[in-house]
Amino acid sequence: MPEATPFRRILLKLSGEALAAPDGYWLHPPTLAALAEDIARTIESGAEIAIVVGGGNMIRGARISAAGWIDRATGDSLGMMATVMNSLAIETALNAAGVPARTMSAVSMPTICETYARQPALHHLDKGQVVVLAGGTGNPFFTTDTAAVLRAAELRCDAVLKATQVDGVYSADPKKDPSATRYDRLTHDEAIARDLKVMDTAAFALARESRLSIVVGSLHPPSSIAGILSGEAPSTLVAP
Ligand SMILES: Nc1ncnc2c1ncn2[C@@H]1O[C@H](COP(=O)(O)OP(=O)(O)OP(=O)(O)O)[C@@H](O)[C@H]1O
Ligand SMILES: O=c1ccn([C@@H]2O[C@H](COP(=O)(O)O)[C@@H](O)[C@H]2O)c(=O)[nH]1
């Protein structure tokens, strides 16, 4: 059995971009299957998991509206719908790996999936099901990072694990500045004051208010979700 994680109920924030194929196609079934196996191992170690997935493999509202042909709120609606597509793909991969999972969307789409409501979501988690929380917060001008912290606070999660493209929080964006150095640990205040853009300020501020820890680590092998939580893979802890 994998090593036990220090957190029991985890809000797993997955990068949408990390679900894309190497050739850029939106979704990559082998990546989804590997992710589902990783989540299954994490559950075996005793964790309960709620998931929020981004939409960066398809649409980011701020980016498409910057081109001028669509307004920001409509661009954000497209972005939220992209997260529903990613959520259904993750639900499918989890079920195929034998992990019971259900998607609940903040944007009501009753013919496609359940609408998010807190009490039923808590009930599903208490029964050991993975809940995939789609549609972000349901409002434009937010991100799925903020949605992840919001749902983590609502659903009594012990921590948010942001599993993304990089293996922690750096002094600057490591994709742009090769001299950036990784922090092992930071406070929320430090992350906000240093404007470390791995998550938006609204997400860090809500986590600070809710006294929620955030762990940032990489989704890419040799790193893994189970490895980050057991301390075998590198990560950064943002905590009070
Ligand atoms: N100080 C920093 N430390 C670490 N990463 C940073 C920092 N500043 C910017 N980044 C960038 O933030 C990115 C992660 O956040 P980003 O919002 O792009 O993706 P995401 O939230 O994981 O999901 P999606 O791909 O769906 O948008 C990393 O890939 C990294 O390049
Ligand atoms: O609460 C929310 C969450 C997301 N959006 C829109 O979706 C995209 C994709 O999410 P990322 O966090 O960027 O991966 C985002 O750019 C927004 O356009 C939203 O409107 N509200």
mmCIF file of C-alpha atoms and ligand atoms in Angstrom, residues 13-16 53-57 59-63 72-73 75-83 135-147 200, ligand 2:
data_model
loop_
_atom_site.group_PDB
_atom_site.id
_atom_site.type_symbol
_atom_site.label_atom_id
_atom_site.label_comp_id
_atom_site.label_asym_id
_atom_site.label_seq_id
_atom_site.Cartn_x
_atom_site.Cartn_y
_atom_site.Cartn_z
ATOM 1 C CA LYS A 13 -6.583 21.160 -8.612
ATOM 2 C CA LEU A 14 -5.492 19.757 -11.972
ATOM 3 C CA SER A 15 -3.991 21.813 -14.776
ATOM 4 C CA GLY A 16 -6.091 21.641 -17.923
ATOM 5 C CA VAL A 53 -9.758 20.964 -13.321
ATOM 6 C CA GLY A 54 -8.685 24.036 -15.288
ATOM 7 C CA GLY A 55 -9.471 24.747 -18.921
ATOM 8 C CA GLY A 56 -6.046 25.884 -20.143
ATOM 9 C CA ASN A 57 -5.871 23.078 -22.746
ATOM 10 C CA ILE A 59 -9.837 28.183 -23.571
ATOM 11 C CA ARG A 60 -8.843 30.913 -21.156
ATOM 12 C CA GLY A 61 -11.405 33.741 -21.212
ATOM 13 C CA ALA A 62 -8.902 36.548 -20.611
ATOM 14 C CA ARG A 63 -6.743 35.353 -23.492
ATOM 15 C CA ARG A 72 -14.629 38.880 -21.416
ATOM 16 C CA ALA A 73 -17.799 37.517 -19.788
ATOM 17 C CA GLY A 75 -15.060 34.275 -23.197
ATOM 18 C CA ASP A 76 -15.204 33.191 -19.560
ATOM 19 C CA SER A 77 -18.441 31.278 -20.249
ATOM 20 C CA LEU A 78 -16.565 29.362 -22.959
ATOM 21 C CA GLY A 79 -13.751 28.746 -20.452
ATOM 22 C CA MET A 80 -16.178 27.405 -17.841
ATOM 23 C CA MET A 81 -17.696 25.065 -20.435
ATOM 24 C CA ALA A 82 -14.177 23.867 -21.300
ATOM 25 C CA THR A 83 -13.739 22.837 -17.651
ATOM 26 C CA GLY A 135 -17.644 24.950 -14.248
ATOM 27 C CA GLY A 136 -15.298 26.793 -11.868
ATOM 28 C CA THR A 137 -17.196 29.103 -9.519
ATOM 29 C CA GLY A 138 -19.982 29.490 -12.099
ATOM 30 C CA ASN A 139 -19.101 33.193 -12.482
ATOM 31 C CA PRO A 140 -16.975 35.070 -15.017
ATOM 32 C CA PHE A 141 -13.838 36.984 -13.986
ATOM 33 C CA PHE A 142 -12.705 34.126 -11.725
ATOM 34 C CA THR A 143 -10.310 31.228 -12.288
ATOM 35 C CA THR A 144 -10.388 27.565 -11.405
ATOM 36 C CA ASP A 145 -7.670 28.237 -8.787
ATOM 37 C CA THR A 146 -10.147 30.414 -6.902
ATOM 38 C CA ALA A 147 -12.860 27.784 -7.481
ATOM 39 C CA ASP A 200 -3.969 34.225 -8.701
HETATM 40 O O1 LIG B 2 -14.831 30.478 -11.809
HETATM 41 C C1 LIG B 2 -14.396 30.495 -12.980
HETATM 42 C C2 LIG B 2 -13.428 29.590 -13.438
HETATM 43 C C3 LIG B 2 -13.003 29.638 -14.743
HETATM 44 N N1 LIG B 2 -13.517 30.562 -15.590
HETATM 45 C C4 LIG B 2 -13.108 30.584 -17.014
HETATM 46 O O2 LIG B 2 -12.594 29.317 -17.421
HETATM 47 C C5 LIG B 2 -11.240 29.451 -17.904
HETATM 48 C C6 LIG B 2 -10.442 28.230 -17.623
HETATM 49 O O3 LIG B 2 -10.041 28.204 -16.255
HETATM 50 P P1 LIG B 2 -8.477 28.345 -15.824
HETATM 51 O O4 LIG B 2 -8.498 28.542 -14.355
HETATM 52 O O5 LIG B 2 -7.905 29.542 -16.552
HETATM 53 O O6 LIG B 2 -7.807 27.082 -16.256
HETATM 54 C C7 LIG B 2 -10.758 30.739 -17.252
HETATM 55 O O7 LIG B 2 -9.675 31.309 -17.974
HETATM 56 C C8 LIG B 2 -12.008 31.588 -17.304
HETATM 57 O O8 LIG B 2 -12.177 32.069 -18.606
HETATM 58 C C9 LIG B 2 -14.447 31.473 -15.137
HETATM 59 O O9 LIG B 2 -14.923 32.334 -15.886
HETATM 60 N N2 LIG B 2 -14.877 31.410 -13.840
#
